[in-house]
PDB file of C-alpha atoms in Angstrom:
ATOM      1  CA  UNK A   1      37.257 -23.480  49.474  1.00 70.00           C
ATOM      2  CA  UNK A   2      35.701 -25.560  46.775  1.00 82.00           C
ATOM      3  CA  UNK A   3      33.781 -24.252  44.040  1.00 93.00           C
ATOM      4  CA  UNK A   4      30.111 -25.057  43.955  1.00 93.00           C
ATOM      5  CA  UNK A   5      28.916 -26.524  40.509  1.00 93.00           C
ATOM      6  CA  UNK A   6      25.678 -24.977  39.563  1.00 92.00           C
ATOM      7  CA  UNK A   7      23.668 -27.595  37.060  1.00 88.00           C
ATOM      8  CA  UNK A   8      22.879 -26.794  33.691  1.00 90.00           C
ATOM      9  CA  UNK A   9      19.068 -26.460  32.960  1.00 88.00           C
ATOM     10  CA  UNK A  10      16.967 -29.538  32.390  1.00 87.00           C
ATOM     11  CA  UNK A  11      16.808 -30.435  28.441  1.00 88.00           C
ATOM     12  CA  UNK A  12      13.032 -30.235  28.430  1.00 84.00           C
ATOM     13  CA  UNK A  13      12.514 -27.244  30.164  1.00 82.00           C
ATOM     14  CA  UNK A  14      11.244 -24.111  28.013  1.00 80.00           C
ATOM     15  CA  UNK A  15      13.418 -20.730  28.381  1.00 78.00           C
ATOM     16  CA  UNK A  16      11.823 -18.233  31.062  1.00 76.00           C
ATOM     17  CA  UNK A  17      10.464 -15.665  28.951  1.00 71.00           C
ATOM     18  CA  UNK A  18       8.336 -17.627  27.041  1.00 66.00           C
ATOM     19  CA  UNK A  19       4.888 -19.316  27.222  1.00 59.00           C
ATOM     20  CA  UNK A  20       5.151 -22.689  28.935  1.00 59.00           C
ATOM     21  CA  UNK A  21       2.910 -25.480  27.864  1.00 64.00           C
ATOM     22  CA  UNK A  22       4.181 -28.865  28.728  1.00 63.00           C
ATOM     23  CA  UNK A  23       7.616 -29.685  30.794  1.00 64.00           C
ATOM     24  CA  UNK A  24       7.876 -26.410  32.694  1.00 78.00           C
ATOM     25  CA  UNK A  25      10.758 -24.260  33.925  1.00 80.00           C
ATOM     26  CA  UNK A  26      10.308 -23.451  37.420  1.00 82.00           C
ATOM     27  CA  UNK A  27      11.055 -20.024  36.504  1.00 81.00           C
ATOM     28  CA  UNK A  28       8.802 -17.683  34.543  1.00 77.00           C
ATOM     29  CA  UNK A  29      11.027 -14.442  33.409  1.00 79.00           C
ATOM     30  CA  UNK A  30       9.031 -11.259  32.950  1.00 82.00           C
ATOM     31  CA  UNK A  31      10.273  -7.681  31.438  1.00 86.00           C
ATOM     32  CA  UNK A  32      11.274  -5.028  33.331  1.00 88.00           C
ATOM     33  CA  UNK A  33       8.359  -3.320  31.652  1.00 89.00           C
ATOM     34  CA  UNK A  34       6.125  -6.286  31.871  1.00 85.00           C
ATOM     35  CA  UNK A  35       6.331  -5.675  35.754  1.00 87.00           C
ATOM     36  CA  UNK A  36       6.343  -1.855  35.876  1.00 90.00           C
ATOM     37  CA  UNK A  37       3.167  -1.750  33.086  1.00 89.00           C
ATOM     38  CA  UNK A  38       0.818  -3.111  35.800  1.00 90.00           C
ATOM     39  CA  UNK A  39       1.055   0.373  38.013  1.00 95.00           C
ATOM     40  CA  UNK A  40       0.536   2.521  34.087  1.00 96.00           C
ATOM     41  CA  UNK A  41      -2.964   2.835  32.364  1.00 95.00           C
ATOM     42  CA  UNK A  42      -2.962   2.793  28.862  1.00 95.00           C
ATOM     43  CA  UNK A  43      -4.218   6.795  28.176  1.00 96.00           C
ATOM     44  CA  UNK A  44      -3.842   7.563  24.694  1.00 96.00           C
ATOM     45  CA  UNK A  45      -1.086   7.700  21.430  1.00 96.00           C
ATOM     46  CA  UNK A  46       1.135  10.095  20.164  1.00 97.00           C
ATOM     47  CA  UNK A  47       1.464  10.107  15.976  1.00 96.00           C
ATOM     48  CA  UNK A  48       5.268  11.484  16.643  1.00 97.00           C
ATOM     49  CA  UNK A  49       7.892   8.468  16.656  1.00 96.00           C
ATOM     50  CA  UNK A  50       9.137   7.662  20.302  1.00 97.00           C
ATOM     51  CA  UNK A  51      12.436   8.292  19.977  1.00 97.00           C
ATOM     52  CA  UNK A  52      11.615  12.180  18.545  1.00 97.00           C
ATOM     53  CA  UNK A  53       9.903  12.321  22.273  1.00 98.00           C
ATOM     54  CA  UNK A  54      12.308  11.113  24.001  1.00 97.00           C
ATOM     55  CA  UNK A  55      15.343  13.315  22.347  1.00 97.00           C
ATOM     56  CA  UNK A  56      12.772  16.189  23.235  1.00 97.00           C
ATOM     57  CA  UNK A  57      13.021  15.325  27.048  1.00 97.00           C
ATOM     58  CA  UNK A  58      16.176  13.964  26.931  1.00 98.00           C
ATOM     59  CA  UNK A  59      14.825  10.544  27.659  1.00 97.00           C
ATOM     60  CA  UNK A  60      16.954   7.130  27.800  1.00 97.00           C
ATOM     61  CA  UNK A  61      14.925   4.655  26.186  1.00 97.00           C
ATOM     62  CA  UNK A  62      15.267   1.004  27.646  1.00 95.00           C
ATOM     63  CA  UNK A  63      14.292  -2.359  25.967  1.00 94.00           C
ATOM     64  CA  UNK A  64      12.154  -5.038  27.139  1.00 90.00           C
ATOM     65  CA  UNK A  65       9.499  -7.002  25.842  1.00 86.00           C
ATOM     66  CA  UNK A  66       5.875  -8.232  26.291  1.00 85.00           C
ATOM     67  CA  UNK A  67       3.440 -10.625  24.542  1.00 78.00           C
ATOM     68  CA  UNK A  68       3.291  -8.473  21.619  1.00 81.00           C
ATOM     69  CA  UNK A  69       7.368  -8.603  20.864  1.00 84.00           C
ATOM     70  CA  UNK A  70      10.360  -6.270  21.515  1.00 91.00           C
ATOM     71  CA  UNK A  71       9.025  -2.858  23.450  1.00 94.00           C
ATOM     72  CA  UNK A  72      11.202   0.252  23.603  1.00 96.00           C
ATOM     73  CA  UNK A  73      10.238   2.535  26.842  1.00 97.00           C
ATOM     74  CA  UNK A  74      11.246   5.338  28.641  1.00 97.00           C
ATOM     75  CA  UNK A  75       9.186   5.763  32.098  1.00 97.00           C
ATOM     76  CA  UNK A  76       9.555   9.233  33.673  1.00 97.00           C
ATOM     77  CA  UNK A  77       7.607  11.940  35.740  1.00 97.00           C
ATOM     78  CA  UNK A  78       6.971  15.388  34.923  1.00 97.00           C
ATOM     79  CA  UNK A  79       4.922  17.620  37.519  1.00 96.00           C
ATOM     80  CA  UNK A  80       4.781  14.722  40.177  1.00 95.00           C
ATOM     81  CA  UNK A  81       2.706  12.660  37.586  1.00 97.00           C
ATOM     82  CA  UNK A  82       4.462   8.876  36.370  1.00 97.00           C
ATOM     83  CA  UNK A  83       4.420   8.679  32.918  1.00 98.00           C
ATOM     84  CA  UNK A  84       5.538   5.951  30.418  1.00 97.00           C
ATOM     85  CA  UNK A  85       5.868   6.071  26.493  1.00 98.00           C
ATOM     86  CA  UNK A  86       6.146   3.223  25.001  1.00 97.00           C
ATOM     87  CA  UNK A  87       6.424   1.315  20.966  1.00 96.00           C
ATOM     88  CA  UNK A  88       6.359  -2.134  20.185  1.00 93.00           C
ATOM     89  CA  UNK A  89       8.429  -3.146  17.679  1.00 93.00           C
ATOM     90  CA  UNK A  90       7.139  -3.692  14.318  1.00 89.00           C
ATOM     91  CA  UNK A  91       3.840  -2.671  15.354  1.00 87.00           C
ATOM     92  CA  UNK A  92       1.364  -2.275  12.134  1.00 85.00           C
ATOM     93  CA  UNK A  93       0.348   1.410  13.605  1.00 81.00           C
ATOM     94  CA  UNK A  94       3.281   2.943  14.981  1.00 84.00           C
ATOM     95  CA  UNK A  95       2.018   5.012  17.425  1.00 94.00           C
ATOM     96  CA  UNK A  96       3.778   5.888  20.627  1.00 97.00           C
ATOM     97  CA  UNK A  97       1.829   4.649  23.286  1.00 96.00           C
ATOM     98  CA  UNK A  98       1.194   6.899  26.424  1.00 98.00           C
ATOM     99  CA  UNK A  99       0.908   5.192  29.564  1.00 97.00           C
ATOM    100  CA  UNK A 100       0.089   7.484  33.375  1.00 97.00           C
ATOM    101  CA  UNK A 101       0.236   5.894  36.529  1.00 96.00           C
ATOM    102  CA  UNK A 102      -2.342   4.497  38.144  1.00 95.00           C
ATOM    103  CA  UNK A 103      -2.409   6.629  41.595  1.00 94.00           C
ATOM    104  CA  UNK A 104      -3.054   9.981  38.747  1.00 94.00           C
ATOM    105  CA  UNK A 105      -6.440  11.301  39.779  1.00 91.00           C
ATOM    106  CA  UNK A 106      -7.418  13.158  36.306  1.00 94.00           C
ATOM    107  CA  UNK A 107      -5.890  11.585  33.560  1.00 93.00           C
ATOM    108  CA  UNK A 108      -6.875  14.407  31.202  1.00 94.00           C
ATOM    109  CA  UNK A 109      -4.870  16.880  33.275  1.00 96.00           C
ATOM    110  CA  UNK A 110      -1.925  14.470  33.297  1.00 97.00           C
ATOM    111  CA  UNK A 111      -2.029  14.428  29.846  1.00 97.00           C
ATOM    112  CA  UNK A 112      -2.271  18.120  28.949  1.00 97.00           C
ATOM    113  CA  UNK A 113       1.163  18.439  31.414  1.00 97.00           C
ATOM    114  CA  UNK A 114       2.812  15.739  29.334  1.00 98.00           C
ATOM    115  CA  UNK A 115       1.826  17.243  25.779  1.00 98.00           C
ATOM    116  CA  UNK A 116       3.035  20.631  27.323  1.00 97.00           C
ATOM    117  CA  UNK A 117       6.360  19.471  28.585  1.00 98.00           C
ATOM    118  CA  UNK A 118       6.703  17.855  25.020  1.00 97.00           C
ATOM    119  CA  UNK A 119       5.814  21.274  23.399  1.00 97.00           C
ATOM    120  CA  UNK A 120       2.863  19.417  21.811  1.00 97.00           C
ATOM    121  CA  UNK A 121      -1.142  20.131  21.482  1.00 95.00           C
ATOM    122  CA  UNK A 122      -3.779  17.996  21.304  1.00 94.00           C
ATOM    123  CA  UNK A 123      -3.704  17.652  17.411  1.00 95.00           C
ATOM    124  CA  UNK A 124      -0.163  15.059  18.374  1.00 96.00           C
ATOM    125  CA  UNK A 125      -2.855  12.462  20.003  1.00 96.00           C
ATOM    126  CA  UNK A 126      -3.706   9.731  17.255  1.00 95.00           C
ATOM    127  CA  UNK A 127      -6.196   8.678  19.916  1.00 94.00           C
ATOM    128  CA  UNK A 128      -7.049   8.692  23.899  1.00 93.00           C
ATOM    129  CA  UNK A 129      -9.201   7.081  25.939  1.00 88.00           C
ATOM    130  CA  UNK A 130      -8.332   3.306  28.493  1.00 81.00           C
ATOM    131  CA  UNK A 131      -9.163   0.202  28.488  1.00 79.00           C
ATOM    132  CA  UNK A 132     -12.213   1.028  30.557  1.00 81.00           C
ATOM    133  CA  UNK A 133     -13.670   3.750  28.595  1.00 82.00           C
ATOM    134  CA  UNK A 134     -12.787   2.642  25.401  1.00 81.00           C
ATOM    135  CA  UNK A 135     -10.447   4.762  23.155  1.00 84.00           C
ATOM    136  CA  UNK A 136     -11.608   7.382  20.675  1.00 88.00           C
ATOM    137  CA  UNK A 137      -9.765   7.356  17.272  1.00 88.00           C
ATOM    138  CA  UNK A 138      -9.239  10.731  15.688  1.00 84.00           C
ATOM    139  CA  UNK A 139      -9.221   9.069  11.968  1.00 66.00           C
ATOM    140  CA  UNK A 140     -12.549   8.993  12.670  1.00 47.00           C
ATOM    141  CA  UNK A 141     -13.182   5.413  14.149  1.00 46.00           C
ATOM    142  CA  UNK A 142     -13.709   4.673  17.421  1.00 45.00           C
ATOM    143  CA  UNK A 143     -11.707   1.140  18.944  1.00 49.00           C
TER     144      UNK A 143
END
């Protein structure tokens, strides 16, 4: 049987994960967290570092990306409630971002069972809030 010769990529084409302006690659590459984000809210952030959180819950933390740069995550449910923490890499506020699914019908209680199962209280939360509602600071500003 003879071997099938793939082509290599065309010289002008940009790699997959990136923006594409001009020539384009046919193929647009997305994250695996790029593609999972869409069914998560953005809820609040956590001061502790991600990776304390995740050693708490004995979390595996993957590595993908997103506009921003390099994002470390670890998606998980606790209570029948989807939850994703998330920190982009090099961030200028390091916050771990705390991400519930969509389909959660009170986000408040989803987050009380998450800072519960972390052993946390609300005094953890650098701030909470979505997109939507806007998201209360608790330095004092509001963003």
């Amino acid at each position: 049987m003879a071997e099938i010769e793939v082509p290599g990529p065309e010289p002008e084409w940009e790699i997959a994960p990136s923006y594409q302006g001009g020539k384009r690659n046919p193929a647009f590459q997305q994250s695996m967290w790029e593609f999972a984000a869409s069914s998560f809210q953005l809820v609040a952030g956590l001061k502790p570092p991600l990776e304390a959180l995740a050693t708490r819950l004995r979390l595996t933390l993957e590595r993908g990306w997103e506009d921003l740069g390099y994002v470390d995550v670890a998606m998980f449910r606790v209570e029948r409630v989807d939850f994703a923490l998330s920190r982009i890499e090099g961030a200028v506020v390091p916050n771990t971002f705390v991400w519930v699914s969509r389909s959660a019908d009170d986000v408040e209680v989803a987050l009380d069972i998450l800072l519960g199962a972390l052993g946390l209280d609300r005094e953890a939360l650098a701030f909470r809030g979505t997109v939507e509602t806007g998201f209360e600071m608790f330095d004092g500003s509001t963003g």
